[in-house]
Coordinates of C-alpha atoms in Angstrom, one line a residue:
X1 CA -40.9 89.8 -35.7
X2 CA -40.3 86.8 -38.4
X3 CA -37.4 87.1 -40.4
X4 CA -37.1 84.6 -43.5
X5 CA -33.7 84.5 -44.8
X6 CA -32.9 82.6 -48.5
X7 CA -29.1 80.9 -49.0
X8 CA -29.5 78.9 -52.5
X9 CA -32.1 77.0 -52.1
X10 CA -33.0 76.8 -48.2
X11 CA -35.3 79.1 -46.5
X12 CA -34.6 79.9 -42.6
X13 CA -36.7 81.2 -40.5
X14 CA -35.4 83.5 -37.6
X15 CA -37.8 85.1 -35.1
X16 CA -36.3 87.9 -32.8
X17 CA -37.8 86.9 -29.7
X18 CA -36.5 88.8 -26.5
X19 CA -37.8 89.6 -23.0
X20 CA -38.5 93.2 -24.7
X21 CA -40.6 92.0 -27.1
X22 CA -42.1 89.1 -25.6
X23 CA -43.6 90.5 -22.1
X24 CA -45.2 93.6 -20.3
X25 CA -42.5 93.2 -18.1
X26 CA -40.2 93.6 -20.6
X27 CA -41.7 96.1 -22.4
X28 CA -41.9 98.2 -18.9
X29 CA -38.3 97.8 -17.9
X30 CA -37.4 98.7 -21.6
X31 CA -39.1 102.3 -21.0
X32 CA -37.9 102.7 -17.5
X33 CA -34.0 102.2 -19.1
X34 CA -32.4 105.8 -19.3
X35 CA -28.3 107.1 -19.6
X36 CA -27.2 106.9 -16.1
X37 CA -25.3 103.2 -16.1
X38 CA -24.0 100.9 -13.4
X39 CA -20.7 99.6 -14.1
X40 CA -19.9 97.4 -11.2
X41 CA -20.5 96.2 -7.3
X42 CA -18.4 96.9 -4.1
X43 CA -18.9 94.1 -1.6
X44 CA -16.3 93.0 0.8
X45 CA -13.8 95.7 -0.8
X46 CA -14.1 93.4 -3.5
X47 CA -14.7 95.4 -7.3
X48 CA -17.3 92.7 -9.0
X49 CA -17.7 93.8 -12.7
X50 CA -21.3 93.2 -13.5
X51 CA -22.2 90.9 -16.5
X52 CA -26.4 90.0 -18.2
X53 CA -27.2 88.7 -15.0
X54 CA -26.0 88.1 -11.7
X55 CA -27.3 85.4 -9.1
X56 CA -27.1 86.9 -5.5
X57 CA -27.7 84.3 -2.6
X58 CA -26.2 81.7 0.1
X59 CA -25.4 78.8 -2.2
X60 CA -22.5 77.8 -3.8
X61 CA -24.1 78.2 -7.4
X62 CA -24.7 82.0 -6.9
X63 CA -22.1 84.6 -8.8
X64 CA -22.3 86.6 -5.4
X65 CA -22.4 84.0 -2.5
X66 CA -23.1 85.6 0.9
X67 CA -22.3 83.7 3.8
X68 CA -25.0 85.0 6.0
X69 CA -28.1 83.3 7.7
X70 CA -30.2 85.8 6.8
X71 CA -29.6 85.8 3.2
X72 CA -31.4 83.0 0.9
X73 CA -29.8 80.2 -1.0
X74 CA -30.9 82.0 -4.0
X75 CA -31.6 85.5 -2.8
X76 CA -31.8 88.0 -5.2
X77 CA -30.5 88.9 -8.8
X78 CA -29.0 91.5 -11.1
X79 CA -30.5 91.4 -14.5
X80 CA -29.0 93.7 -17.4
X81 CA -31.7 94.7 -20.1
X82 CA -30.2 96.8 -22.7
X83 CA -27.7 98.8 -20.6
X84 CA -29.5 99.3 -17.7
X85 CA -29.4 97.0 -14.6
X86 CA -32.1 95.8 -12.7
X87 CA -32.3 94.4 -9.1
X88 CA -35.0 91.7 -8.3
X89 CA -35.7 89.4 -5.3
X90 CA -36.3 86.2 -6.0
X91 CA -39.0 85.5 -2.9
X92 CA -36.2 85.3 -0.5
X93 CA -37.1 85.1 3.2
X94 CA -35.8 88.1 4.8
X95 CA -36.0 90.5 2.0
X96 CA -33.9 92.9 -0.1
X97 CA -33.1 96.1 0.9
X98 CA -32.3 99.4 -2.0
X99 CA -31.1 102.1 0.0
X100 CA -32.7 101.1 3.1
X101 CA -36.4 100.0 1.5
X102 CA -37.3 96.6 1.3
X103 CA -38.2 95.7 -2.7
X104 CA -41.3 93.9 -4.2
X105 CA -40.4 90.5 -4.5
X106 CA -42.5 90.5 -7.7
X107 CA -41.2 93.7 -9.3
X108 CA -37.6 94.8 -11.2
X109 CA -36.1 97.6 -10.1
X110 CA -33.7 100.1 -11.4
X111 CA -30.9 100.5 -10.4
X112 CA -28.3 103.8 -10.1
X113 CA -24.8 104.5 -9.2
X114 CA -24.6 104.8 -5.5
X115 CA -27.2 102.4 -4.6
X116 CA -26.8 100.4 -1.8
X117 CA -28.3 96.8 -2.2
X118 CA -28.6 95.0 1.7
X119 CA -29.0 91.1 2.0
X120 CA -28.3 90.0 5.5
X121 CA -26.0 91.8 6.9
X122 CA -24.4 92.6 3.6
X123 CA -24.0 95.6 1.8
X124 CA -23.4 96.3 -2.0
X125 CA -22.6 99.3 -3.6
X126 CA -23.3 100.2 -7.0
X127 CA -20.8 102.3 -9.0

């Protein structure tokens, strides 16, 4: 949507361009969003509040680094949209696990309270 916006003499204009409004994929995640929300991660007895987006991997650069073999430089990541959180692997080698199945690599999915993500031999709970 185009929004022009007038001060004196100037004319701006603004377009609200998001993820929701720009893609399928957007669009899709958008009606899969519901009322039950995640709030943060357990990993390593470590409380990890979740923000927009979270970087999951072996590097340095990640928000979660795991320092595992198995797990990818950049692994996986958690991406808010709206309030919901979705978990996505970013074509890492060995695979991410939700609850024990291993996830599209091309495909968001939702995530729930009580969901164990597995990358490695690492284990994250949702809460």
């Amino acid at each position: 949507m185009l929004r022009n916006f007038y001060f004196g003499c100037i004319l701006f204009n603004m377009q609200d361009s998001t993820i929701i409004n720009t893609s399928k994929v957007g669009q899709r995640l958008e009606r899969m969003a519901e009322n039950d929300q995640v709030s943060y991660l357990m990993f390593n007895n470590n409380r990890i509040e979740l923000v927009a987006k979270i970087t999951i991997g072996r590097a340095s650069d990640n928000n979660i680094v795991i320092d595992n073999k198995l797990a990818s430089r950049h692994h996986a990541l958690i991406q808010k949209i709206k309030d919901v959180f979705f978990l996505k692997d970013e074509n890492s080698t060995n695979g991410t696990f939700l609850n024990g199945h291993r996830i599209p690599s091309d495909k968001y999915v939702r995530l729930n309270p009580g969901d164990k993500i597995t990358i490695g031999n690492a284990n994250l709970i949702l809460s």
